[in-house]
Amino acid sequence: DAKTTQPPSMDCAEGRAANLPCNHSTISGNEYVYWYRQIHSQGPQYIIHGLKNNETNEMASLIITEDRKSSTLILPHATLRDTAVYYCIVRPSNTDKLIFGTGTRLQVFP
Amino acid sequence: DAGVTQSPTHLIKTRGQQVTLRCSPKSGHDTVSWYQQALGQGPQFIFQYYEEEERQRGNFPDRFSGHQFPNYSSELNVNALLLGDSALYLCASSLGALNEQFFGPGTRLTVL
């Protein structure tokens, strides 16, 4: 079973920041937080991952709370092409197995 | 630099038949994982292959089997197909263990 909880859907205006929350209250010390997204009819695309510290790359920023029980994925300037299902995944450091939940369907509107 | 490729794109089979799906990993990658994604659900891990051996397995019956070839490409075989096997089958590749996985576009299997 997925170890994360995400809202089923969110809307965001184009050009605004999209903040996608994820709850992982049972996360263990050796587990990473990963984010993937899946645009309709395509395979999931890796976005970002982190362990304790906040992370940023060319796609997004990942903010992990100090107690690590929740995190937020931030798309700083959402575009229509960011419309997708976003999955938050908790992955132990000793396995490649990604356990997906049902994700958050983000709709970016003009 | 080719990404992960899968074939065929779509496939229609009838109950009881057998099917083989194929995956070529991203250039330089040596590890292949397979996932099943039912409509409206997130992908579910089937198994992973590394050095031509199954390294990890999810909660799938023995009807699901796989193989990895010396060139790191992989096959997923499903025997005795059931209607519930209808899904998008995704292949993901990575370089070694515990690294970022790159997904292919998937094979859409329909079982009638």
Short mmCIF file of C-alpha atoms in Angstrom, two decimals:
data_model
loop_
_atom_site.label_atom_id
_atom_site.label_comp_id
_atom_site.label_asym_id
_atom_site.label_seq_id
_atom_site.Cartn_x
_atom_site.Cartn_y
_atom_site.Cartn_z
CA ASP A 1 0.00 0.00 0.00
CA ALA A 2 1.05 3.53 -0.71
CA LYS A 3 2.51 5.32 2.29
CA THR A 4 1.48 8.76 1.10
CA THR A 5 -1.72 10.80 1.03
CA GLN A 6 -2.40 13.40 -1.63
CA PRO A 7 -5.45 15.46 -2.59
CA PRO A 8 -7.15 13.89 -5.61
CA SER A 9 -7.20 17.08 -7.65
CA MET A 10 -6.03 20.69 -7.76
CA ASP A 11 -6.36 23.65 -10.10
CA CYS A 12 -3.78 26.32 -10.84
CA ALA A 13 -3.78 29.39 -13.05
CA GLU A 14 -1.14 29.53 -15.75
CA GLY A 15 1.91 31.51 -14.63
CA ARG A 16 1.16 31.06 -10.94
CA ALA A 17 2.98 28.74 -8.57
CA ALA A 18 1.48 25.30 -8.10
CA ASN A 19 1.94 23.90 -4.61
CA LEU A 20 1.18 20.21 -4.34
CA PRO A 21 1.05 18.78 -0.81
CA CYS A 22 1.84 15.26 0.30
CA ASN A 23 1.42 13.62 3.67
CA HIS A 24 3.80 10.81 4.66
CA SER A 25 3.39 10.68 8.41
CA THR A 26 4.80 7.14 8.74
CA ILE A 27 8.02 7.83 6.86
CA SER A 28 11.15 6.19 8.25
CA GLY A 29 14.57 7.70 8.59
CA ASN A 30 16.02 5.86 5.58
CA GLU A 31 13.16 6.63 3.21
CA TYR A 32 13.34 9.19 0.44
CA VAL A 33 10.50 11.31 -0.91
CA TYR A 34 10.18 11.10 -4.68
CA TRP A 35 7.93 12.98 -7.05
CA TYR A 36 6.92 11.78 -10.49
CA ARG A 37 4.30 13.08 -12.87
CA GLN A 38 2.36 11.40 -15.63
CA ILE A 39 0.96 13.29 -18.53
CA HIS A 40 -2.01 11.58 -20.16
CA SER A 41 -1.08 8.41 -22.05
CA GLN A 42 2.64 8.73 -21.29
CA GLY A 43 4.96 7.00 -18.84
CA PRO A 44 5.72 8.67 -15.51
CA GLN A 45 8.42 11.33 -15.56
CA TYR A 46 10.85 11.85 -12.69
CA ILE A 47 10.70 15.33 -11.18
CA ILE A 48 12.72 15.50 -7.99
CA HIS A 49 13.57 13.66 -4.78
CA GLY A 50 14.89 14.43 -1.32
CA LEU A 51 15.69 12.96 2.06
CA LYS A 52 15.79 15.74 4.63
CA ASN A 53 16.82 18.98 3.01
CA ASN A 54 14.87 21.07 0.56
CA GLU A 55 15.81 20.43 -3.04
CA THR A 56 15.54 22.45 -6.24
CA ASN A 57 16.17 21.61 -9.88
CA GLU A 58 15.19 23.05 -13.23
CA MET A 59 11.68 21.62 -12.97
CA ALA A 60 10.58 22.16 -9.39
CA SER A 61 11.36 22.66 -5.73
CA LEU A 62 10.74 20.15 -2.97
CA ILE A 63 10.07 21.38 0.54
CA ILE A 64 10.22 18.73 3.28
CA THR A 65 9.05 19.63 6.78
CA GLU A 66 11.51 19.33 9.61
CA ASP A 67 9.74 16.28 11.05
CA ARG A 68 9.64 14.79 7.52
CA LYS A 69 5.96 13.90 7.87
CA SER A 70 4.90 15.99 4.91
CA SER A 71 6.29 17.70 1.85
CA THR A 72 5.28 20.13 -0.87
CA LEU A 73 6.21 20.09 -4.52
CA ILE A 74 6.37 23.57 -5.99
CA LEU A 75 6.14 24.33 -9.69
CA PRO A 76 7.15 28.01 -9.65
CA HIS A 77 5.45 29.15 -12.86
CA ALA A 78 2.89 26.59 -14.00
CA THR A 79 2.19 26.21 -17.70
CA LEU A 80 -0.55 24.35 -19.53
CA ARG A 81 1.98 21.59 -20.21
CA ASP A 82 2.24 20.96 -16.47
CA THR A 83 -1.29 19.53 -16.48
CA ALA A 84 -0.73 15.95 -15.30
CA VAL A 85 -1.15 13.50 -12.43
CA TYR A 86 1.54 14.08 -9.80
CA TYR A 87 2.66 11.20 -7.62
CA CYS A 88 4.39 11.54 -4.28
CA ILE A 89 6.27 8.35 -3.39
CA VAL A 90 8.16 7.26 -0.30
CA ARG A 91 10.99 4.95 -1.21
CA PRO A 92 13.26 3.11 1.22
CA SER A 93 16.96 3.59 0.56
CA ASN A 94 17.48 -0.16 0.05
CA THR A 95 14.93 -0.84 -2.67
CA ASP A 96 14.12 0.30 -6.19
CA LYS A 97 10.45 -0.54 -5.79
CA LEU A 98 8.33 2.57 -6.30
CA ILE A 99 4.92 2.32 -4.64
CA PHE A 100 2.56 4.71 -6.38
CA GLY A 101 -0.70 5.94 -4.89
CA THR A 102 -3.44 7.54 -6.95
CA GLY A 103 -1.70 10.92 -7.08
CA THR A 104 -2.99 14.47 -7.51
CA ARG A 105 -4.50 15.48 -10.82
CA LEU A 106 -3.25 19.03 -11.46
CA GLN A 107 -5.21 21.07 -13.99
CA VAL A 108 -3.51 24.27 -15.15
CA PHE A 109 -5.96 26.66 -16.73
CA PRO A 110 -5.34 29.76 -18.92
CA ASP B 1 20.26 9.44 -26.96
CA ALA B 2 17.28 7.11 -27.13
CA GLY B 3 15.12 6.89 -24.09
CA VAL B 4 13.28 3.79 -22.91
CA THR B 5 11.40 2.14 -25.74
CA GLN B 6 8.64 -0.44 -25.54
CA SER B 7 6.89 -2.63 -28.07
CA PRO B 8 4.26 -3.09 -29.16
CA THR B 9 2.34 0.11 -28.43
CA HIS B 10 -1.02 -1.62 -28.28
CA LEU B 11 -2.04 -5.25 -28.09
CA ILE B 12 -5.33 -7.10 -28.01
CA LYS B 13 -5.54 -10.66 -26.71
CA THR B 14 -8.26 -13.04 -25.58
CA ARG B 15 -8.60 -14.76 -22.22
CA GLY B 16 -6.28 -17.70 -21.76
CA GLN B 17 -3.72 -16.54 -24.28
CA GLN B 18 -0.11 -15.66 -23.56
CA VAL B 19 1.59 -12.35 -24.29
CA THR B 20 5.16 -11.06 -24.47
CA LEU B 21 6.01 -7.40 -24.07
CA ARG B 22 9.42 -5.93 -24.83
CA CYS B 23 11.52 -3.14 -23.40
CA SER B 24 14.80 -1.56 -24.41
CA PRO B 25 16.39 0.48 -21.63
CA LYS B 26 17.80 3.96 -21.95
CA SER B 27 21.32 3.96 -23.33
CA GLY B 28 23.82 3.15 -20.57
CA HIS B 29 21.24 1.70 -18.20
CA ASP B 30 21.52 -1.88 -16.94
CA THR B 31 18.47 -2.31 -14.70
CA VAL B 32 14.89 -2.78 -15.85
CA SER B 33 11.70 -2.67 -13.79
CA TRP B 34 8.18 -3.49 -14.92
CA TYR B 35 4.96 -1.92 -13.67
CA GLN B 36 1.28 -2.53 -14.33
CA GLN B 37 -1.09 0.43 -14.40
CA ALA B 38 -4.83 -0.24 -14.38
CA LEU B 39 -7.14 2.50 -15.56
CA GLY B 40 -7.41 5.30 -13.01
CA GLN B 41 -4.76 3.81 -10.72
CA GLY B 42 -1.09 4.44 -10.10
CA PRO B 43 1.49 2.00 -11.47
CA GLN B 44 2.04 -1.20 -9.49
CA PHE B 45 5.52 -2.75 -9.31
CA ILE B 46 5.76 -6.20 -10.90
CA PHE B 47 9.48 -7.03 -10.76
CA GLN B 48 12.98 -5.81 -11.50
CA TYR B 49 15.82 -7.35 -13.47
CA TYR B 50 19.52 -6.75 -13.03
CA GLU B 51 22.39 -8.80 -14.43
CA GLU B 52 19.83 -11.03 -16.14
CA GLU B 53 18.25 -12.06 -12.86
CA GLU B 54 15.06 -11.11 -11.09
CA ARG B 55 16.15 -9.03 -8.14
CA GLN B 56 12.86 -7.85 -6.63
CA ARG B 57 9.25 -8.87 -7.11
CA GLY B 58 5.95 -7.27 -6.26
CA ASN B 59 2.71 -8.99 -5.36
CA PHE B 60 1.98 -10.60 -8.72
CA PRO B 61 1.24 -14.28 -9.46
CA ASP B 62 3.65 -16.62 -11.20
CA ARG B 63 1.74 -16.09 -14.45
CA PHE B 64 3.88 -12.98 -14.71
CA SER B 65 7.45 -13.78 -15.62
CA GLY B 66 10.31 -11.96 -17.20
CA HIS B 67 13.70 -12.13 -18.72
CA GLN B 68 16.65 -9.83 -19.22
CA PHE B 69 19.08 -10.29 -22.07
CA PRO B 70 22.85 -9.62 -22.13
CA ASN B 71 22.21 -6.31 -23.91
CA TYR B 72 20.01 -5.32 -20.91
CA SER B 73 16.76 -5.38 -22.86
CA SER B 74 13.91 -7.18 -21.17
CA GLU B 75 10.71 -9.08 -21.79
CA LEU B 76 7.59 -9.42 -19.70
CA ASN B 77 5.54 -12.57 -20.24
CA VAL B 78 2.03 -13.10 -18.99
CA ASN B 79 0.42 -16.54 -19.28
CA ALA B 80 -3.23 -17.54 -19.08
CA LEU B 81 -4.46 -14.00 -19.55
CA LEU B 82 -7.41 -12.79 -17.50
CA LEU B 83 -9.71 -9.89 -18.19
CA GLY B 84 -8.15 -8.16 -15.17
CA ASP B 85 -4.76 -8.16 -16.85
CA SER B 86 -5.96 -5.39 -19.14
CA ALA B 87 -3.73 -2.45 -18.29
CA LEU B 88 -0.90 -0.20 -19.36
CA TYR B 89 2.40 -2.03 -18.83
CA LEU B 90 5.30 0.27 -18.13
CA CYS B 91 8.99 -0.43 -18.28
CA ALA B 92 11.48 1.70 -16.35
CA SER B 93 15.26 1.62 -16.58
CA SER B 94 18.04 2.87 -14.36
CA LEU B 95 21.79 2.66 -13.99
CA GLY B 96 22.39 0.22 -11.19
CA ALA B 97 20.41 0.11 -8.03
CA LEU B 98 18.73 2.91 -6.16
CA ASN B 99 18.97 5.46 -8.92
CA GLU B 100 16.43 7.52 -10.79
CA GLN B 101 14.13 5.40 -12.95
CA PHE B 102 13.21 6.51 -16.46
CA PHE B 103 9.91 5.22 -17.78
CA GLY B 104 8.96 4.22 -21.28
CA PRO B 105 5.64 5.12 -22.93
CA GLY B 106 4.08 1.77 -22.07
CA THR B 107 2.23 -1.00 -23.86
CA ARG B 108 -1.56 -0.91 -23.68
CA LEU B 109 -2.83 -4.51 -23.31
CA THR B 110 -6.50 -5.26 -23.75
CA VAL B 111 -7.79 -8.72 -22.86
CA LEU B 112 -11.18 -9.64 -24.32
#
